[in-house]
Coordinates of C-alpha atoms in Angstrom, one line a residue:
Chain W
M1 CA 0.0 0.0 0.0
I2 CA 1.2 3.5 -0.8
V3 CA 1.2 5.8 2.0
S4 CA 1.4 9.6 1.3
R5 CA 4.1 11.6 2.9
F6 CA 1.5 13.6 4.8
E7 CA 0.1 10.5 6.2
T8 CA 3.5 9.3 7.2
A9 CA 4.2 12.6 8.9
M10 CA 1.0 12.4 10.8
N11 CA 1.8 8.8 11.9
Y12 CA 5.1 9.9 13.3
L13 CA 3.4 12.8 15.0
L14 CA 0.9 10.3 16.6
L15 CA 3.8 8.1 17.8
I16 CA 5.6 11.0 19.3
V17 CA 2.5 12.4 21.0
V18 CA 1.6 9.1 22.7
A19 CA 5.2 8.4 23.6
A20 CA 5.4 11.9 25.1
F21 CA 2.3 11.3 27.1
A22 CA 3.9 8.2 28.6
L23 CA 7.2 9.9 29.2
A24 CA 6.3 13.4 30.4
P25 CA 5.5 12.5 34.0
I26 CA 8.7 10.5 34.2
A27 CA 10.7 13.5 32.8
V28 CA 9.1 15.8 35.3
V29 CA 10.3 13.5 38.2
L30 CA 13.8 13.1 36.8
F31 CA 14.0 16.9 36.3
T32 CA 12.6 17.6 39.8
S33 CA 15.0 15.1 41.3
V34 CA 18.1 17.2 40.4
Q35 CA 16.5 20.6 41.2
P36 CA 18.8 22.5 43.6
P37 CA 17.3 24.3 46.6
L38 CA 15.7 27.6 46.0
G39 CA 18.0 30.4 44.9
E40 CA 20.8 28.1 43.7
S41 CA 21.3 26.9 40.2
G42 CA 22.8 23.8 38.5
V43 CA 22.2 20.1 38.8
A44 CA 21.9 18.9 42.4
L45 CA 22.8 15.2 42.4
G46 CA 23.2 15.6 46.2
N47 CA 19.3 15.1 46.5
Y48 CA 20.0 11.4 45.8
A49 CA 22.5 11.1 48.5
Q50 CA 20.4 12.9 50.9
A51 CA 17.3 10.8 50.0
W52 CA 19.3 7.7 50.2
S53 CA 20.5 8.3 53.8
E54 CA 17.5 10.1 55.2
G55 CA 15.1 7.5 53.9
N56 CA 17.3 4.5 54.9
F57 CA 16.9 3.1 51.5
A58 CA 20.0 0.9 51.7
R59 CA 18.1 -1.1 54.3
Y60 CA 14.7 -1.1 52.6
L61 CA 16.1 -2.0 49.2
R62 CA 17.9 -4.9 50.8
T63 CA 14.6 -6.0 52.4
S64 CA 12.9 -5.7 49.0
L65 CA 15.7 -7.9 47.5
L66 CA 15.4 -10.5 50.2
V67 CA 11.6 -10.7 49.8
S68 CA 11.6 -10.8 46.0
G69 CA 14.5 -13.3 45.9
T70 CA 12.6 -15.6 48.3
V71 CA 9.3 -15.3 46.5
L72 CA 11.0 -15.9 43.1
A73 CA 13.1 -18.9 44.2
V74 CA 10.1 -20.8 45.7
A75 CA 7.5 -19.7 43.2
L76 CA 9.6 -20.5 40.3
V77 CA 10.5 -24.1 41.4
A78 CA 7.0 -24.9 42.6
S79 CA 5.4 -23.5 39.4
I80 CA 7.7 -25.5 37.1
L81 CA 7.0 -28.8 39.0
A82 CA 3.3 -28.2 39.1
G83 CA 3.1 -26.9 35.5
Y84 CA 5.1 -30.0 34.5
A85 CA 2.5 -32.3 36.1
F86 CA -0.5 -30.5 34.8
G87 CA 1.0 -30.1 31.3
T88 CA 2.4 -33.6 30.6
M89 CA 0.6 -36.1 32.9
N90 CA -2.9 -37.5 32.8
F91 CA -4.2 -38.1 36.2
R92 CA -7.3 -38.1 38.2
G93 CA -8.0 -35.0 40.1
S94 CA -6.3 -32.7 37.6
G95 CA -9.7 -31.5 36.4
V96 CA -10.4 -30.2 39.8
A97 CA -7.0 -29.1 41.0
F98 CA -6.1 -27.0 38.0
P99 CA -9.2 -24.8 37.9
L100 CA -8.8 -24.3 41.7
I101 CA -5.3 -22.9 41.1
L102 CA -6.6 -20.8 38.3
V103 CA -9.0 -19.1 40.7
G104 CA -6.0 -17.6 42.5
I105 CA -5.0 -15.5 39.4
M106 CA -8.2 -13.5 39.8
V107 CA -8.5 -13.3 43.7
P108 CA -7.4 -9.8 44.7
T109 CA -5.0 -9.3 47.5
E110 CA -7.7 -7.5 49.5
A111 CA -9.6 -10.7 49.7
I112 CA -7.0 -12.6 51.6
V113 CA -5.0 -10.0 53.5
V114 CA -7.5 -9.5 56.4
P115 CA -7.6 -13.1 57.7
L116 CA -3.9 -13.5 56.8
F117 CA -3.1 -10.8 59.2
Y118 CA -5.3 -11.7 62.1
D119 CA -4.6 -15.5 61.8
L120 CA -0.8 -15.1 61.5
R121 CA -0.8 -12.6 64.4
T122 CA -2.5 -15.3 66.5
L123 CA 0.4 -17.6 65.6
G124 CA 2.8 -14.9 66.3
M125 CA 4.0 -14.9 62.7
T126 CA 3.5 -11.3 61.6
N127 CA 6.7 -9.3 61.1
T128 CA 8.4 -12.3 59.7
L129 CA 9.6 -13.1 56.2
W130 CA 6.9 -15.8 56.2
A131 CA 4.1 -13.4 56.6
V132 CA 5.4 -11.1 53.9
A133 CA 6.8 -13.6 51.3
F134 CA 4.4 -16.5 51.5
P135 CA 1.2 -14.8 50.4
Q136 CA 3.0 -13.4 47.4
M137 CA 4.5 -16.7 46.6
A138 CA 1.0 -18.3 46.6
Q139 CA -0.3 -15.5 44.2
S140 CA 2.7 -16.0 41.9
I141 CA 2.4 -19.8 42.0
A142 CA -1.2 -19.5 40.8
F143 CA 0.0 -17.5 37.7
G144 CA 3.2 -19.5 37.4
T145 CA 1.5 -22.9 37.3
Y146 CA -0.9 -21.6 34.6
W147 CA 2.0 -20.1 32.6
M148 CA 4.3 -23.2 33.0
R149 CA 1.5 -25.6 32.2
A150 CA 0.9 -23.7 28.9
Y151 CA 4.6 -24.2 28.1
F152 CA 4.8 -27.8 29.0
R153 CA 1.7 -28.6 26.9
T154 CA 3.5 -27.3 23.8
A155 CA 6.8 -28.9 24.6
P156 CA 7.8 -31.6 22.0
R157 CA 6.3 -34.8 23.2
S158 CA 8.5 -36.9 20.9
L159 CA 11.6 -35.6 22.6
M160 CA 10.3 -36.5 26.0
E161 CA 9.3 -40.0 24.8
A162 CA 12.7 -40.6 23.2
A163 CA 14.5 -39.6 26.4
Q164 CA 12.4 -41.8 28.5
L165 CA 13.0 -44.8 26.2
D166 CA 16.7 -44.0 26.6
G167 CA 16.1 -44.5 30.3
A168 CA 15.9 -40.9 31.6
S169 CA 13.6 -40.5 34.6
E170 CA 10.8 -38.1 34.6
R171 CA 12.9 -35.8 36.8
R172 CA 15.7 -35.8 34.3
V173 CA 13.5 -35.1 31.4
L174 CA 12.2 -32.1 33.2
W175 CA 15.4 -30.5 34.5
S176 CA 17.9 -31.6 31.7
I177 CA 15.6 -31.2 28.7
L178 CA 12.4 -29.3 29.2
V179 CA 13.6 -26.5 31.5
P180 CA 16.6 -25.5 29.3
L181 CA 14.2 -25.5 26.3
G182 CA 11.7 -23.4 28.2
R183 CA 14.1 -20.6 29.0
P184 CA 11.9 -17.9 27.3
A185 CA 8.8 -18.9 29.2
I186 CA 10.8 -19.1 32.4
I187 CA 12.5 -15.7 31.9
T188 CA 9.1 -14.0 31.2
M189 CA 7.8 -15.4 34.4
T190 CA 10.8 -14.4 36.3
V191 CA 10.5 -10.8 35.2
L192 CA 6.8 -10.6 36.0
V193 CA 7.1 -12.3 39.4
F194 CA 10.1 -10.0 40.3
M195 CA 8.2 -7.0 39.2
W196 CA 5.0 -7.8 41.0
T197 CA 6.8 -8.7 44.2
W198 CA 9.1 -5.6 44.1
N199 CA 6.1 -3.3 43.5
E200 CA 3.7 -4.9 46.0
F201 CA 2.4 -2.6 48.6
L202 CA -0.6 -3.9 50.6
I203 CA 0.9 -7.2 51.7
P204 CA 4.1 -5.8 53.3
L205 CA 2.1 -2.9 54.7
V206 CA -0.3 -5.1 56.5
M207 CA 1.8 -8.1 57.3
S208 CA 4.7 -6.3 58.9
P209 CA 3.1 -3.6 61.1
N210 CA 6.3 -3.0 63.0
G211 CA 8.3 -2.3 59.9
A212 CA 10.8 -5.2 60.2
Y213 CA 10.1 -6.2 56.7
R214 CA 9.4 -2.7 55.2
T215 CA 10.0 -2.9 51.6
A216 CA 11.2 0.0 49.3
P217 CA 7.7 1.1 48.1
L218 CA 6.6 1.3 51.7
A219 CA 9.6 3.3 52.6
L220 CA 8.8 5.7 49.8
A221 CA 5.3 6.2 51.0
L222 CA 6.6 6.9 54.5
F223 CA 9.2 9.1 53.2
Q224 CA 6.6 11.1 51.4
G225 CA 4.6 11.5 54.6
Q226 CA 7.7 13.0 56.3
H227 CA 8.8 15.2 53.4
V228 CA 5.6 16.6 51.9
Q229 CA 7.3 19.9 51.0
A230 CA 10.6 18.6 49.9
T231 CA 9.6 17.8 46.3
S232 CA 13.1 17.2 44.8
L233 CA 14.1 14.9 47.7
L234 CA 10.9 12.9 47.2
A235 CA 11.4 12.7 43.4
A236 CA 15.0 11.4 44.0
A237 CA 13.6 8.8 46.5
A238 CA 10.9 7.8 43.9
V239 CA 13.6 7.2 41.3
L240 CA 15.7 5.1 43.7
V241 CA 12.7 2.9 44.3
A242 CA 11.8 2.6 40.7
L243 CA 15.3 2.0 39.3
P244 CA 15.9 -1.7 40.0
V245 CA 12.6 -2.7 38.2
V246 CA 13.2 -0.3 35.3
I247 CA 16.8 -1.7 34.8
V248 CA 15.4 -5.2 34.8
Y249 CA 12.7 -4.2 32.3
L250 CA 14.9 -2.4 30.0
F251 CA 17.3 -5.3 29.8
L252 CA 14.6 -8.0 29.3
Q253 CA 11.8 -5.8 27.7
R254 CA 11.8 -7.9 24.6
H255 CA 10.9 -11.0 26.5
F256 CA 8.7 -9.1 28.9
I257 CA 6.5 -7.6 26.1
R258 CA 6.4 -10.8 24.0
G259 CA 5.5 -12.7 27.2
M260 CA 2.7 -10.4 28.1
L261 CA 1.3 -10.6 24.6
E262 CA 1.7 -14.3 24.3
G263 CA 0.2 -15.0 27.7
A264 CA -2.6 -12.5 26.9
V265 CA -3.9 -14.2 23.7
R266 CA -3.2 -17.8 24.7
E267 CA -6.2 -18.1 27.0
Chain M
M1 CA 20.9 -35.8 43.4
T2 CA 21.1 -39.5 42.4
A3 CA 21.7 -40.4 38.8
A4 CA 18.8 -41.4 36.7
Q5 CA 17.9 -45.0 37.3
P6 CA 18.3 -47.0 34.0
S7 CA 15.7 -49.6 35.2
T8 CA 12.6 -50.9 33.5
R9 CA 10.6 -49.0 36.1
E10 CA 10.7 -45.9 34.0
R11 CA 8.9 -47.2 31.0
P12 CA 5.8 -45.4 30.0
G13 CA 3.6 -48.5 30.4
R14 CA 4.2 -48.6 34.1
R15 CA 3.4 -45.0 34.8
R16 CA -0.2 -45.4 35.4
A17 CA 0.3 -47.6 38.4
R18 CA 2.0 -44.8 40.3
W19 CA -1.0 -42.5 40.7
W20 CA 0.6 -40.5 43.2
R21 CA 3.6 -39.4 41.0
P22 CA 1.9 -36.2 39.7
W23 CA 0.9 -35.2 43.2
L24 CA 4.4 -35.3 44.2
Y25 CA 5.2 -32.6 41.6
L26 CA 2.2 -30.6 42.6
A27 CA 2.8 -30.8 46.4
P28 CA 4.9 -27.7 46.9
A29 CA 2.6 -25.5 44.8
L30 CA -0.5 -26.8 46.4
V31 CA 0.8 -26.5 49.9
V32 CA 1.8 -22.9 49.6
Y33 CA -1.2 -22.0 47.5
G34 CA -3.7 -23.7 49.7
A35 CA -2.2 -22.3 53.0
F36 CA -1.6 -18.7 51.8
L37 CA -4.3 -18.1 49.3
L38 CA -7.2 -20.6 49.3
Y39 CA -7.5 -21.0 53.1
P40 CA -7.4 -17.2 53.7
L41 CA -10.0 -16.7 51.0
V42 CA -12.4 -19.1 52.8
R43 CA -11.5 -17.4 56.1
S44 CA -12.4 -14.0 54.6
A45 CA -15.9 -15.4 53.7
Q46 CA -16.2 -16.6 57.2
F47 CA -15.0 -13.4 58.8
S48 CA -17.6 -11.6 56.7
L49 CA -20.4 -13.1 58.6
F50 CA -19.2 -11.8 61.9
E51 CA -18.9 -8.5 63.7
W52 CA -15.5 -8.2 65.2
D53 CA -13.2 -5.3 66.3
G54 CA -10.0 -7.4 65.8
L55 CA -9.4 -7.8 69.6
G56 CA -12.4 -8.9 71.6
T57 CA -15.0 -11.6 70.9
S58 CA -16.8 -11.8 67.7
T59 CA -20.5 -12.0 67.1
F60 CA -22.3 -13.8 64.3
V61 CA -24.4 -11.4 62.4
G62 CA -25.2 -13.4 59.2
L63 CA -25.4 -11.3 56.1
A64 CA -25.7 -8.0 58.0
N65 CA -22.3 -6.8 56.8
Y66 CA -23.5 -7.4 53.3
A67 CA -26.7 -5.4 53.9
D68 CA -24.6 -2.6 55.0
L69 CA -22.9 -2.4 51.5
V70 CA -26.2 -1.2 50.3
S71 CA -27.3 1.0 53.1
D72 CA -24.0 2.6 54.3
P73 CA -23.4 5.7 52.2
G74 CA -19.6 5.5 52.8
L75 CA -19.5 2.0 51.2
R76 CA -22.0 2.9 48.5
A77 CA -19.8 5.9 47.6
A78 CA -16.7 3.7 47.5
F79 CA -18.2 1.3 45.0
G80 CA -19.5 4.3 43.0
H81 CA -16.0 5.7 42.7
A82 CA -14.8 2.3 41.6
L83 CA -17.1 2.6 38.6
V84 CA -15.7 6.1 37.7
L85 CA -12.2 4.6 38.0
I86 CA -13.2 1.9 35.5
A87 CA -14.1 4.6 32.9
F88 CA -10.6 6.1 33.5
F89 CA -8.5 2.9 33.8
A90 CA -10.3 0.8 31.2
L91 CA -12.6 2.6 28.7
L92 CA -10.5 5.7 28.0
P93 CA -7.3 3.7 27.4
L94 CA -9.3 1.3 25.2
V95 CA -10.6 4.1 23.1
I96 CA -7.2 5.8 22.8
G97 CA -5.5 2.4 22.2
L98 CA -7.8 1.5 19.5
A99 CA -7.5 4.8 17.7
V100 CA -3.7 4.9 17.9
A101 CA -3.3 1.3 16.8
A102 CA -5.8 1.6 14.0
V103 CA -3.8 4.5 12.5
L104 CA -0.4 2.9 13.0
N105 CA -1.3 -0.5 12.0
R106 CA -1.7 0.2 8.3
A107 CA 1.4 2.3 8.0
R108 CA 4.9 1.2 8.0
V109 CA 6.5 3.3 10.6
R110 CA 9.9 2.8 11.8
G111 CA 10.7 2.9 15.5
L112 CA 7.6 0.8 16.5
G113 CA 9.8 -1.3 18.8
L114 CA 11.1 1.7 20.6
F115 CA 7.5 3.0 20.9
R116 CA 6.4 -0.2 22.5
T117 CA 9.2 -0.2 25.0
V118 CA 8.5 3.4 25.9
V119 CA 4.8 3.3 26.3
F120 CA 5.1 0.1 28.5
V121 CA 7.2 1.9 31.0
P122 CA 4.4 3.1 33.2
Q123 CA 3.2 -0.4 33.5
V124 CA 6.4 -1.6 35.2
L125 CA 6.7 1.2 37.8
A126 CA 5.5 0.6 41.4
M127 CA 2.1 2.3 41.9
V128 CA 3.6 4.1 44.8
V129 CA 6.3 5.7 42.6
V130 CA 3.6 6.6 40.2
A131 CA 1.6 8.2 42.9
V132 CA 4.4 10.2 44.3
A133 CA 5.2 11.4 40.9
W134 CA 1.6 12.5 40.1
R135 CA 1.1 14.1 43.5
A136 CA 4.1 16.4 42.6
I137 CA 2.6 17.0 39.3
Y138 CA -0.8 18.0 40.8
A139 CA 0.7 20.0 43.6
P140 CA -0.8 23.6 43.8
D141 CA 2.6 25.0 42.8
G142 CA 3.4 22.0 40.6
P143 CA 4.1 21.6 36.9
L144 CA 0.4 21.1 35.8
N145 CA -0.8 24.4 37.3
A146 CA 2.4 26.1 36.0
A147 CA 1.7 24.8 32.5
L148 CA -1.9 25.9 32.6
T149 CA -0.8 29.4 33.7
A150 CA 1.9 29.6 31.0
V151 CA -0.8 29.1 28.3
G152 CA -3.1 31.6 29.9
L153 CA -5.6 29.2 31.4
D154 CA -5.1 30.5 35.0
Q155 CA -8.7 30.1 35.8
L156 CA -8.4 26.3 35.4
T157 CA -5.6 26.0 38.0
R158 CA -6.6 24.5 41.3
A159 CA -5.4 22.2 44.1
W160 CA -6.1 19.0 42.1
L161 CA -5.9 16.6 45.0
G162 CA -7.9 18.8 47.4
D163 CA -11.0 19.6 45.4
Y164 CA -14.2 17.7 45.9
T165 CA -15.2 17.5 42.3
W166 CA -11.8 17.3 40.6
T167 CA -9.9 14.9 42.8
L168 CA -11.5 11.6 41.6
P169 CA -11.0 12.5 37.9
A170 CA -7.4 13.5 38.8
V171 CA -6.8 10.1 40.4
G172 CA -8.5 8.4 37.4
L173 CA -6.3 10.2 34.9
V174 CA -3.3 8.6 36.6
G175 CA -4.9 5.2 35.8
T176 CA -5.4 6.3 32.2
W177 CA -1.7 7.1 32.0
V178 CA -0.6 3.8 33.5
Q179 CA -2.9 1.6 31.3
T180 CA -2.9 3.4 27.9
G181 CA 0.5 1.9 26.7
L182 CA -0.5 -1.7 27.7
V183 CA -3.7 -1.4 25.8
T184 CA -2.2 0.3 22.7
V185 CA 0.5 -2.5 22.5
L186 CA -2.2 -5.2 22.9
M187 CA -4.3 -3.6 20.2
L188 CA -1.3 -3.3 17.9
A189 CA -0.5 -6.9 18.4
G190 CA -4.0 -8.0 17.7
M191 CA -4.2 -5.9 14.5
S192 CA -1.0 -7.0 13.2
R193 CA -2.3 -10.6 13.1
V194 CA -5.1 -9.7 10.6
P195 CA -3.9 -11.0 7.1
T196 CA -3.3 -8.2 4.6
E197 CA -5.4 -10.0 2.0
Q198 CA -8.5 -9.4 4.2
Y199 CA -7.8 -5.8 4.1
E200 CA -7.4 -5.8 0.4
A201 CA -10.7 -7.6 0.1
V202 CA -12.6 -5.2 2.1
R203 CA -11.0 -2.3 0.2
L204 CA -12.0 -3.9 -3.1
D205 CA -15.5 -4.0 -1.8
G206 CA -15.3 -0.2 -1.6
A207 CA -15.1 0.2 2.1
G208 CA -13.5 3.4 3.5
A209 CA -11.1 3.4 6.5
V210 CA -13.9 3.8 9.0
R211 CA -16.1 0.9 7.6
E212 CA -12.9 -1.2 7.4
F213 CA -12.3 -0.5 11.0
F214 CA -15.7 -1.5 12.2
A215 CA -16.3 -4.4 9.7
L216 CA -12.9 -6.1 9.8
T217 CA -10.4 -4.7 12.3
L218 CA -12.6 -4.6 15.4
P219 CA -14.2 -8.0 15.0
S220 CA -10.7 -9.5 14.4
I221 CA -9.3 -8.3 17.7
R222 CA -12.2 -9.3 20.1
G223 CA -9.8 -11.6 21.9
E224 CA -7.3 -8.8 22.6
I225 CA -10.0 -6.4 23.6
A226 CA -11.3 -8.9 26.1
V227 CA -7.9 -9.3 27.6
A228 CA -7.3 -5.6 27.7
L229 CA -10.6 -4.9 29.4
T230 CA -10.1 -7.7 32.0
L231 CA -6.7 -6.5 33.0
T232 CA -7.6 -2.8 33.2
V233 CA -11.0 -3.3 34.9
V234 CA -9.5 -5.6 37.5
A235 CA -6.7 -3.0 38.0
A236 CA -9.4 -0.3 38.5
L237 CA -11.3 -2.3 41.0
K238 CA -8.1 -3.2 43.0
T239 CA -6.8 0.4 43.2
F240 CA -5.4 0.7 46.7
D241 CA -1.8 2.1 46.7
L242 CA -2.7 5.0 44.3
V243 CA -5.5 6.3 46.6
Y244 CA -3.5 5.5 49.8
V245 CA -0.6 7.7 48.7
T246 CA -2.3 10.5 46.7
T247 CA -5.5 11.3 48.7
A248 CA -6.0 8.7 51.5
G249 CA -9.7 8.8 50.3
G250 CA -10.1 12.5 50.7
P251 CA -11.1 15.2 50.7
G252 CA -14.0 14.1 52.8
N253 CA -14.5 10.6 51.4
S254 CA -14.7 11.8 47.8
T255 CA -12.0 9.4 46.5
T256 CA -12.4 6.4 48.7
V257 CA -12.5 3.0 46.9
P258 CA -13.5 -0.5 48.0
A259 CA -9.9 -1.7 48.4
Y260 CA -9.2 1.3 50.6
E261 CA -12.3 0.7 52.7
V262 CA -11.1 -2.9 53.3
F263 CA -7.8 -1.5 54.7
Q264 CA -9.4 1.2 56.7
R265 CA -12.1 -1.0 58.3
A266 CA -9.9 -4.0 59.0
F267 CA -6.9 -2.2 60.3
R268 CA -7.9 1.2 61.4
T269 CA -11.5 1.5 62.5
G270 CA -12.0 -2.1 63.9
Q271 CA -14.7 -3.2 61.6
V272 CA -13.1 -6.5 60.5
G273 CA -16.3 -8.3 59.5
S274 CA -17.4 -5.4 57.4
A275 CA -14.0 -5.2 55.8
A276 CA -14.1 -8.9 54.9
A277 CA -17.6 -8.4 53.4
V278 CA -16.3 -5.7 51.2
A279 CA -13.4 -7.9 50.2
I280 CA -15.6 -10.7 49.3
T281 CA -17.9 -8.5 47.4
L282 CA -15.0 -7.1 45.5
T283 CA -13.8 -10.6 44.6
V284 CA -17.2 -11.7 43.4
L285 CA -17.4 -8.6 41.3
I286 CA -14.0 -9.3 39.7
F287 CA -15.1 -12.9 38.9
A288 CA -18.4 -11.7 37.4
I289 CA -16.8 -9.0 35.3
N290 CA -14.3 -11.5 34.0
L291 CA -17.1 -13.8 33.0
V292 CA -19.2 -11.1 31.4
I293 CA -16.3 -9.6 29.4
N294 CA -15.3 -13.0 28.1
R295 CA -18.9 -13.8 27.1
I296 CA -19.5 -10.6 25.4
V297 CA -16.3 -10.0 23.6
E298 CA -15.0 -13.6 22.8
P299 CA -16.3 -15.0 19.6
K300 CA -18.5 -18.0 19.8
E301 CA -16.0 -20.5 18.5
S302 CA -12.7 -20.7 20.4
R303 CA -9.7 -19.1 18.8

């Protein structure tokens, strides 16, 4: 099809307008974060250092890393194992167990957080890694099992049978053949789970009332409460909290976007 | 790890006998999922039938907490606000996404990959980060008011997050910002799957761009629209951190939402049963909306 030059120009204009709409607030924050105090000029990178130390972000980013790492490690392994069973084996009860897990994808955090807090408080388990990480693991396992099952269903059956005839055990077929082959699916899941866990707010807010497991987004909200007027300091803190996820996203965005799209239409 | 056993036990024919094998693989997932998602969900339903302040003894009240959803103006308002947010989180991005994708789809533009990466960025930021950023933008002396003044629209400037009529739309617009990129990329992906021959056929029939869009493009991407609506409507209904950070439900209760009411009631005002009832209602609503969207938008035959 022949597209006129005017139309091409309008298309690029549209691309730029939409991209600008997405980027403008981010640009505002980045710009604000290096604003010097009133009356001075130049670029004040000191805001970052000040936000970093005043907001205790070294500690909270560490907590975030610990929580995300724990959730990721357990959710990944559990989802791969469960997806393998659902995707490659025929067994009684799968028709009940799988829909039950699917339900978890739709259940909002709000629906589980109230009893989680009161029941774990009774057990003396609030303010522990358990209380903060395990509910998020459960949510990620719901998605991950669905996701990995979809991969294992499409995995080449002939390869699996050949390996089994050669005497490979189920476990070996899984870890030595299917998992390496499924790297794209696994990477997408890793990015999504890491992002969700890193960005989660309600669960760490409720499950660690004394702040022992306060994650970076919570620390940012708290920091905002204490520095309502210090806009540039706040902006710098916001950038610090966003940076890890943005870096992961920019490195793996190809996988991430493709994963989102494939997962979206696979149904 | 022991090496694989090269015994006859591994032959496919024997697998059926060991019925528990799959359950061994499922065990870790089922245990964590059952204990930290399914069980609390059931407990929430149970909580919702009681009146409890979180400390003392609880009283069975049957469905009274649910009856409150209708009669309590605060809760009614919260669900009403959620509907407004759906317009901003789901409908507006859908309209924008469809329009942008429809225009871009037929043209060969370079830089589409970069465009996708850029418009997706709001999607990966923590809502708290987004909320802090937009609070600064909406501040009385913030960039939005400054921009309005600069173009001579001084009379439009206001305290965006302190105004009874404007705060809810202002919060909603943040949702539009977050979701538009996701929806646009989904729509583009759907449209790029439509075979070019079909477009040529429609054009040969004498259809213009508008008829082409409604007769061919729109029906072809029903699946993608369903997915986009599901994701964005659920995001609108689950809005918590955005409200918590930007407005805390205020001014008055003009921006409170169901998820925020759950938090307030369960952990601030000692109405645990009521909080659970709101949470369960929210969950049922999300399930119902998923069902309806998939019924309406998905074509009869499976894709």
